[in-house]
Amino acid sequence: MGNIWFADRRSSRVMTSDPPPPGAASARPGEPVAIVGVAALDPGTLDDVVVDVARFGIPPLQARSMNRMQLLMLETARRCLADAGHPARPLPAERTDVVTGLCFALDRQHANALRVELPRYAREVERAAVAAGADPDSAARAGDELRGLLTRRLGGSPHDRVGEMASTIPARVAAAFTLRGRTLAVESAEATSFVALAHALEQLRAKGSDAVLVLTGQRDESPYAAWALDEKGRGGGGRGSGAGVTPGAGAARGAGQASGAGRPSDAPLSARPLTPGVGAVLLKRLSDAVRDQDRVYATILDCTLRHDPRPGCFRPSRSAELRQRTAAASLRAAGVDPGTVQYVEYVDSAVPTGAEATAVLAGPVATSDPSAPVATIDPTDPTGPEPAAGPPHRPPDAVRLGTGDGRAFAHAGLASLLKVALALHQGRYPDQAAVPDAESGGTAPRSPQPGAPWPTGVRAGVPRRAVVQGASLTGTFSHLVLEEHPGPRAGGPRAGDRPGPRGRTRRAWAAATRAVPVAVVGLGGRFAGAADAAGFWRVVSSGRTRIGPVPDAVLDRDLYHSPGALSLTHSYTDQGGHVPVPDEPPEDLAVLPPRYAALDGAQRLALAVAAELFAPRQVLGGRGVVAVGGTLGPTRERRAHAGLVLDGLEETVVGLPALAGLSALGQKRLLERLRERTGRVGGGLPPALLDGCLASGVAALLANEYGLDAVPLAVEAACASSLAALDVAVAALRSGTADYALAGGVELACNVRDMVLCSALGLLSHSRNAPFDAGADGFTPGDGCGLFLLKRYDDARRDGDTVHGVIRAVGASNDAKSLIAPDVAGQVRAMQRAFAQVDFEPCTVDYLEAHGTGTKVGDRVEIAAAARLYAGGPRAEPLRIGSAKSFFGHTFAAAGSAGLLRTLLALRAGTLPPNTLLRTLNPALGLAAIPAEILTEERPWTRPPGRPRRAAVSSFGTGGINYHVLVEEHREEGSGPR
């Protein structure tokens, strides 16, 4: 692991230094993780799978708003749990996590975005028709006809905002099977499955969870993603590929079967589509699986990820050196001699073949030269195995190669894992076609024939072992090591056929190993009225909200604003905490204008905040992770898909009955005017366009442009996304798989789509966000981004870093009840899990930065949950409670980052932050029971005798997702966290 310095912005060079940073965690085998349940839906019949929503307790009204992937993952989860013997064999439900991996926007997201965009397009049709010679009445009727036609096909429900969200999927699974661990969705392009599995392994090995259900899925929701991917030069496509899609077919599906969708001008007539697939694995620590007499398909020994940061358009790394280093580090961490690996499967959108396959895929596992010395493991060398004298290497046909389908994107890695795990369990190589090896002259490792017997290990006492490798277009390499587990083979007794143990109970306050403190060594933020962290604190200190009318460029009031109305097409409020999207990249980044224009607004905002975070520049040594909370359906992709569908409506427009009187020339003029007015005049798809359509593109952009050897991923956990990303980052630091982490969240919630969808469910305030007020009637959307640079506390002290605060614990849970209504027990559970990691009591916490949405029910439930925990023990001062939302609005995925930023700045200033817009305190809150106080003006934060100042930050998301973070000040004169 090299020390990574920031890249020279002008030369795009990254300098490395091989020696590992002092204090880096040593690589040693962790406890194997058992695969105890598997399931996969037939990719060819995904559209035919019938899911009985009633069996999952889903009301019909909510079912109408659900995306198709949510239904498929529910069914896959059911099959996976059934395969593991559930419900006859109880799960440790209190501590079972659900992690889902998805990539690109979902069908309901596309339909909702198109439905909201439709009024604007219909208005342009009316104006173009008049310009082409139609009378105003006919043009108006044409607009009504078009709106009516597509609205019926697109559908719509008040629950669309909840039903479309990617994080609703793991939350729905948790509710269906009463699983109360953490729930989150992740995305990292083709590395998505590996990222999800790596996080599961970290939580299981740290005993933060007792079981993890990992689900991944991919559907070809729109041809747009496939076309954009092909522009990267990674796909097949073309007329003769046999794998193309009819132009507009996928777009029509995403539009609720809206007909006439076409392709963008100059796009290929067909593109190789994404490969559909949905699968699941249930994971447990091997010791627990053996104790519980579970059937074990295979064990996961290690999952290592490395990133090759290269500025510019996203493209896969072809660094054979880093790929082999990744493999060597993974095998070393697994405690596996490379010579004992018999099978290697490679997952990528473009698979190397022949001689290249030998060198690239097998890496340190095999070589095409039988006389070459064996690669031995040196546990003291972090850079990987070195050639050493030894016995001749195995013959080349001892290592078998297989290929996974990288076009399955989010599902690619898990699909290969399922294939290899089942093969290990059955003692037969995976069924697949052979890798072409003509170029190698027959010297390349051979692919197994379908169903070929898999010989026992290479020597006595060594089990069968396999490797799954992957690479993503954002520059991440992945390496997974699997091993067979002796036990019943196929046809043997099923786990569900044996009597299982009674469900174990674990007290919420069970003693835990003291968690490694994590230091915040850098921070940055941009929210309404605050261009940076200093401006953020000035706004808070002023006591004045920055919520106000959103600009007309954001909300077209003529089309979308209807005060007092509850509808599927309008917002009843025009208030928000708006943040302008930057027009130019930071000065020290060489991002070309065409690429910058293709980026999503959230990516641009995050780049601006990162510039603050990394000023002045500093050296970051070792490996890292960049986890950014956000929505897994970026606005850039949704708009692109909507434009694709609308481009294909030209025949529908000229065929509207109201325009039947237009001549052929008039129809031609109408379409010309319409293209001019909508800005759709062709030009094709630039290679950078896909960059703005990846949710993980925010994290990848930061890693690549700042030269960070850090694995990028997007995290969605509804309004708790920022703290979920923080949880991922902290877990990586504590496990030793990362030496630094960048975490936070970003979302531009002030947009027409979200304002309309949230209004339809009555979630928005009719005035302005006023948490804890007697008149609180909902939240107000806000834009924002907050980012934090993290290190292990001891490493930060060693490196002389400025420590803004210390994260002592992160607790997470799911209500496993209603997707919308908050739950006291679920929130308390997250708080208890946080305090189980520390050695101090709740009564020693001085300040609680609450989620504080400003809904009567939400505020009351949150305070009731706080009372359950924070009322115990002697308290010298009342617990002070506040919420950043009264100043900046509810920033959705960025809400937790706003709360954490406010808390850290308050600790640094020694000032208890005030709330604003609070006129009359809600008497139903019951603050006296804690006791607690909600401040409306700043107060000095007195340091209690003998201990540091302490605070907590809460974030609760739709779907019953709960996170609670414990934060402590850093005292230079002290000895650090106690």
JSON list of N, CA and C in Angstrom, two decimals, residues 161 165 167 630 716-724 747 758 763 779 851 853 885 890-897 954-959 961 963:
[
{"chain": "A", "resi": 161, "resn": "ARG", "atom": "N", "xyz": [-43.02, 9.15, -3.88]},
{"chain": "A", "resi": 161, "resn": "ARG", "atom": "CA", "xyz": [-41.72, 9.59, -3.36]},
{"chain": "A", "resi": 161, "resn": "ARG", "atom": "C", "xyz": [-41.06, 8.49, -2.53]},
{"chain": "A", "resi": 165, "resn": "MET", "atom": "N", "xyz": [-37.73, 5.23, -4.08]},
{"chain": "A", "resi": 165, "resn": "MET", "atom": "CA", "xyz": [-36.40, 5.34, -3.49]},
{"chain": "A", "resi": 165, "resn": "MET", "atom": "C", "xyz": [-35.69, 3.98, -3.44]},
{"chain": "A", "resi": 167, "resn": "SER", "atom": "N", "xyz": [-33.43, 3.12, -1.29]},
{"chain": "A", "resi": 167, "resn": "SER", "atom": "CA", "xyz": [-33.30, 2.69, 0.10]},
{"chain": "A", "resi": 167, "resn": "SER", "atom": "C", "xyz": [-34.59, 2.11, 0.66]},
{"chain": "A", "resi": 630, "resn": "GLY", "atom": "N", "xyz": [-26.29, 9.87, -0.72]},
{"chain": "A", "resi": 630, "resn": "GLY", "atom": "CA", "xyz": [-27.03, 10.57, -1.76]},
{"chain": "A", "resi": 630, "resn": "GLY", "atom": "C", "xyz": [-28.13, 9.68, -2.30]},
{"chain": "A", "resi": 716, "resn": "GLU", "atom": "N", "xyz": [-27.20, 5.07, 0.06]},
{"chain": "A", "resi": 716, "resn": "GLU", "atom": "CA", "xyz": [-28.53, 5.66, 0.25]},
{"chain": "A", "resi": 716, "resn": "GLU", "atom": "C", "xyz": [-29.23, 4.97, 1.41]},
{"chain": "A", "resi": 717, "resn": "ALA", "atom": "N", "xyz": [-29.64, 5.76, 2.37]},
{"chain": "A", "resi": 717, "resn": "ALA", "atom": "CA", "xyz": [-30.43, 5.30, 3.50]},
{"chain": "A", "resi": 717, "resn": "ALA", "atom": "C", "xyz": [-31.47, 6.36, 3.81]},
{"chain": "A", "resi": 718, "resn": "ALA", "atom": "N", "xyz": [-32.13, 6.83, 2.74]},
{"chain": "A", "resi": 718, "resn": "ALA", "atom": "CA", "xyz": [-33.14, 7.90, 2.84]},
{"chain": "A", "resi": 718, "resn": "ALA", "atom": "C", "xyz": [-32.51, 9.11, 3.51]},
{"chain": "A", "resi": 719, "resn": "CYS", "atom": "N", "xyz": [-33.21, 9.73, 4.46]},
{"chain": "A", "resi": 719, "resn": "CYS", "atom": "CA", "xyz": [-32.71, 10.95, 5.09]},
{"chain": "A", "resi": 719, "resn": "CYS", "atom": "C", "xyz": [-31.59, 10.69, 6.07]},
{"chain": "A", "resi": 720, "resn": "ALA", "atom": "N", "xyz": [-31.26, 9.42, 6.30]},
{"chain": "A", "resi": 720, "resn": "ALA", "atom": "CA", "xyz": [-30.13, 9.07, 7.16]},
{"chain": "A", "resi": 720, "resn": "ALA", "atom": "C", "xyz": [-28.90, 8.71, 6.34]},
{"chain": "A", "resi": 721, "resn": "SER", "atom": "N", "xyz": [-28.89, 9.04, 5.06]},
{"chain": "A", "resi": 721, "resn": "SER", "atom": "CA", "xyz": [-27.81, 8.61, 4.17]},
{"chain": "A", "resi": 721, "resn": "SER", "atom": "C", "xyz": [-26.43, 9.09, 4.61]},
{"chain": "A", "resi": 722, "resn": "SER", "atom": "N", "xyz": [-26.32, 10.32, 5.07]},
{"chain": "A", "resi": 722, "resn": "SER", "atom": "CA", "xyz": [-25.01, 10.84, 5.47]},
{"chain": "A", "resi": 722, "resn": "SER", "atom": "C", "xyz": [-24.42, 10.04, 6.62]},
{"chain": "A", "resi": 723, "resn": "LEU", "atom": "N", "xyz": [-25.24, 9.73, 7.62]},
{"chain": "A", "resi": 723, "resn": "LEU", "atom": "CA", "xyz": [-24.73, 8.98, 8.76]},
{"chain": "A", "resi": 723, "resn": "LEU", "atom": "C", "xyz": [-24.52, 7.51, 8.40]},
{"chain": "A", "resi": 724, "resn": "ALA", "atom": "N", "xyz": [-25.29, 7.00, 7.45]},
{"chain": "A", "resi": 724, "resn": "ALA", "atom": "CA", "xyz": [-25.03, 5.64, 6.96]},
{"chain": "A", "resi": 724, "resn": "ALA", "atom": "C", "xyz": [-23.68, 5.60, 6.25]},
{"chain": "A", "resi": 747, "resn": "GLU", "atom": "N", "xyz": [-27.20, 16.44, -1.46]},
{"chain": "A", "resi": 747, "resn": "GLU", "atom": "CA", "xyz": [-28.46, 16.35, -2.21]},
{"chain": "A", "resi": 747, "resn": "GLU", "atom": "C", "xyz": [-28.97, 17.75, -2.51]},
{"chain": "A", "resi": 758, "resn": "CYS", "atom": "N", "xyz": [-43.18, 15.15, -2.77]},
{"chain": "A", "resi": 758, "resn": "CYS", "atom": "CA", "xyz": [-43.35, 15.28, -1.32]},
{"chain": "A", "resi": 758, "resn": "CYS", "atom": "C", "xyz": [-44.65, 15.99, -0.98]},
{"chain": "A", "resi": 763, "resn": "LEU", "atom": "N", "xyz": [-46.05, 15.96, 2.95]},
{"chain": "A", "resi": 763, "resn": "LEU", "atom": "CA", "xyz": [-44.90, 15.98, 3.85]},
{"chain": "A", "resi": 763, "resn": "LEU", "atom": "C", "xyz": [-44.35, 17.38, 4.09]},
{"chain": "A", "resi": 779, "resn": "PHE", "atom": "N", "xyz": [-41.79, 19.55, 6.85]},
{"chain": "A", "resi": 779, "resn": "PHE", "atom": "CA", "xyz": [-40.45, 20.07, 6.60]},
{"chain": "A", "resi": 779, "resn": "PHE", "atom": "C", "xyz": [-40.42, 20.90, 5.32]},
{"chain": "A", "resi": 851, "resn": "HIS", "atom": "N", "xyz": [-32.84, 14.94, 14.66]},
{"chain": "A", "resi": 851, "resn": "HIS", "atom": "CA", "xyz": [-33.26, 14.91, 13.26]},
{"chain": "A", "resi": 851, "resn": "HIS", "atom": "C", "xyz": [-34.23, 16.06, 13.01]},
{"chain": "A", "resi": 853, "resn": "THR", "atom": "N", "xyz": [-37.49, 16.98, 12.07]},
{"chain": "A", "resi": 853, "resn": "THR", "atom": "CA", "xyz": [-38.07, 17.29, 10.77]},
{"chain": "A", "resi": 853, "resn": "THR", "atom": "C", "xyz": [-39.11, 18.40, 10.81]},
{"chain": "A", "resi": 885, "resn": "LYS", "atom": "N", "xyz": [-32.27, 22.02, 10.70]},
{"chain": "A", "resi": 885, "resn": "LYS", "atom": "CA", "xyz": [-33.28, 22.17, 9.63]},
{"chain": "A", "resi": 885, "resn": "LYS", "atom": "C", "xyz": [-34.01, 23.50, 9.70]},
{"chain": "A", "resi": 890, "resn": "HIS", "atom": "N", "xyz": [-34.67, 20.85, 5.21]},
{"chain": "A", "resi": 890, "resn": "HIS", "atom": "CA", "xyz": [-34.38, 19.42, 5.27]},
{"chain": "A", "resi": 890, "resn": "HIS", "atom": "C", "xyz": [-33.64, 19.04, 4.00]},
{"chain": "A", "resi": 891, "resn": "THR", "atom": "N", "xyz": [-32.38, 18.70, 4.15]},
{"chain": "A", "resi": 891, "resn": "THR", "atom": "CA", "xyz": [-31.53, 18.44, 2.99]},
{"chain": "A", "resi": 891, "resn": "THR", "atom": "C", "xyz": [-31.48, 16.96, 2.62]},
{"chain": "A", "resi": 892, "resn": "PHE", "atom": "N", "xyz": [-32.48, 16.19, 3.09]},
{"chain": "A", "resi": 892, "resn": "PHE", "atom": "CA", "xyz": [-32.64, 14.80, 2.70]},
{"chain": "A", "resi": 892, "resn": "PHE", "atom": "C", "xyz": [-31.36, 13.99, 2.97]},
{"chain": "A", "resi": 893, "resn": "ALA", "atom": "N", "xyz": [-30.70, 13.49, 1.93]},
{"chain": "A", "resi": 893, "resn": "ALA", "atom": "CA", "xyz": [-29.52, 12.65, 2.11]},
{"chain": "A", "resi": 893, "resn": "ALA", "atom": "C", "xyz": [-28.39, 13.39, 2.80]},
{"chain": "A", "resi": 894, "resn": "ALA", "atom": "N", "xyz": [-28.36, 14.71, 2.72]},
{"chain": "A", "resi": 894, "resn": "ALA", "atom": "CA", "xyz": [-27.31, 15.51, 3.35]},
{"chain": "A", "resi": 894, "resn": "ALA", "atom": "C", "xyz": [-27.68, 15.95, 4.76]},
{"chain": "A", "resi": 895, "resn": "ALA", "atom": "N", "xyz": [-28.85, 15.55, 5.27]},
{"chain": "A", "resi": 895, "resn": "ALA", "atom": "CA", "xyz": [-29.32, 16.05, 6.57]},
{"chain": "A", "resi": 895, "resn": "ALA", "atom": "C", "xyz": [-28.37, 15.67, 7.69]},
{"chain": "A", "resi": 896, "resn": "GLY", "atom": "N", "xyz": [-27.90, 14.44, 7.71]},
{"chain": "A", "resi": 896, "resn": "GLY", "atom": "CA", "xyz": [-26.98, 14.03, 8.77]},
{"chain": "A", "resi": 896, "resn": "GLY", "atom": "C", "xyz": [-25.67, 14.78, 8.72]},
{"chain": "A", "resi": 897, "resn": "SER", "atom": "N", "xyz": [-25.21, 15.12, 7.52]},
{"chain": "A", "resi": 897, "resn": "SER", "atom": "CA", "xyz": [-23.96, 15.89, 7.42]},
{"chain": "A", "resi": 897, "resn": "SER", "atom": "C", "xyz": [-24.15, 17.30, 7.94]},
{"chain": "A", "resi": 954, "resn": "SER", "atom": "N", "xyz": [-28.53, 12.57, 15.57]},
{"chain": "A", "resi": 954, "resn": "SER", "atom": "CA", "xyz": [-29.50, 11.58, 15.09]},
{"chain": "A", "resi": 954, "resn": "SER", "atom": "C", "xyz": [-29.91, 11.87, 13.66]},
{"chain": "A", "resi": 955, "resn": "SER", "atom": "N", "xyz": [-30.13, 10.80, 12.92]},
{"chain": "A", "resi": 955, "resn": "SER", "atom": "CA", "xyz": [-30.77, 10.90, 11.60]},
{"chain": "A", "resi": 955, "resn": "SER", "atom": "C", "xyz": [-31.69, 9.71, 11.44]},
{"chain": "A", "resi": 956, "resn": "PHE", "atom": "N", "xyz": [-32.91, 9.99, 11.02]},
{"chain": "A", "resi": 956, "resn": "PHE", "atom": "CA", "xyz": [-33.91, 8.95, 10.82]},
{"chain": "A", "resi": 956, "resn": "PHE", "atom": "C", "xyz": [-34.47, 9.08, 9.41]},
{"chain": "A", "resi": 957, "resn": "GLY", "atom": "N", "xyz": [-34.51, 7.95, 8.70]},
{"chain": "A", "resi": 957, "resn": "GLY", "atom": "CA", "xyz": [-34.93, 8.00, 7.31]},
{"chain": "A", "resi": 957, "resn": "GLY", "atom": "C", "xyz": [-36.21, 7.23, 7.06]},
{"chain": "A", "resi": 958, "resn": "THR", "atom": "N", "xyz": [-36.88, 7.62, 5.98]},
{"chain": "A", "resi": 958, "resn": "THR", "atom": "CA", "xyz": [-38.05, 6.88, 5.52]},
{"chain": "A", "resi": 958, "resn": "THR", "atom": "C", "xyz": [-37.71, 5.41, 5.40]},
{"chain": "A", "resi": 959, "resn": "GLY", "atom": "N", "xyz": [-38.61, 4.56, 5.86]},
{"chain": "A", "resi": 959, "resn": "GLY", "atom": "CA", "xyz": [-38.35, 3.13, 5.87]},
{"chain": "A", "resi": 959, "resn": "GLY", "atom": "C", "xyz": [-37.92, 2.63, 7.23]},
{"chain": "A", "resi": 961, "resn": "ILE", "atom": "N", "xyz": [-35.36, 3.72, 9.05]},
{"chain": "A", "resi": 961, "resn": "ILE", "atom": "CA", "xyz": [-33.90, 3.66, 9.13]},
{"chain": "A", "resi": 961, "resn": "ILE", "atom": "C", "xyz": [-33.42, 4.65, 10.19]},
{"chain": "A", "resi": 963, "resn": "TYR", "atom": "N", "xyz": [-30.11, 6.12, 12.67]},
{"chain": "A", "resi": 963, "resn": "TYR", "atom": "CA", "xyz": [-28.69, 6.22, 12.99]},
{"chain": "A", "resi": 963, "resn": "TYR", "atom": "C", "xyz": [-28.49, 7.21, 14.12]}
]
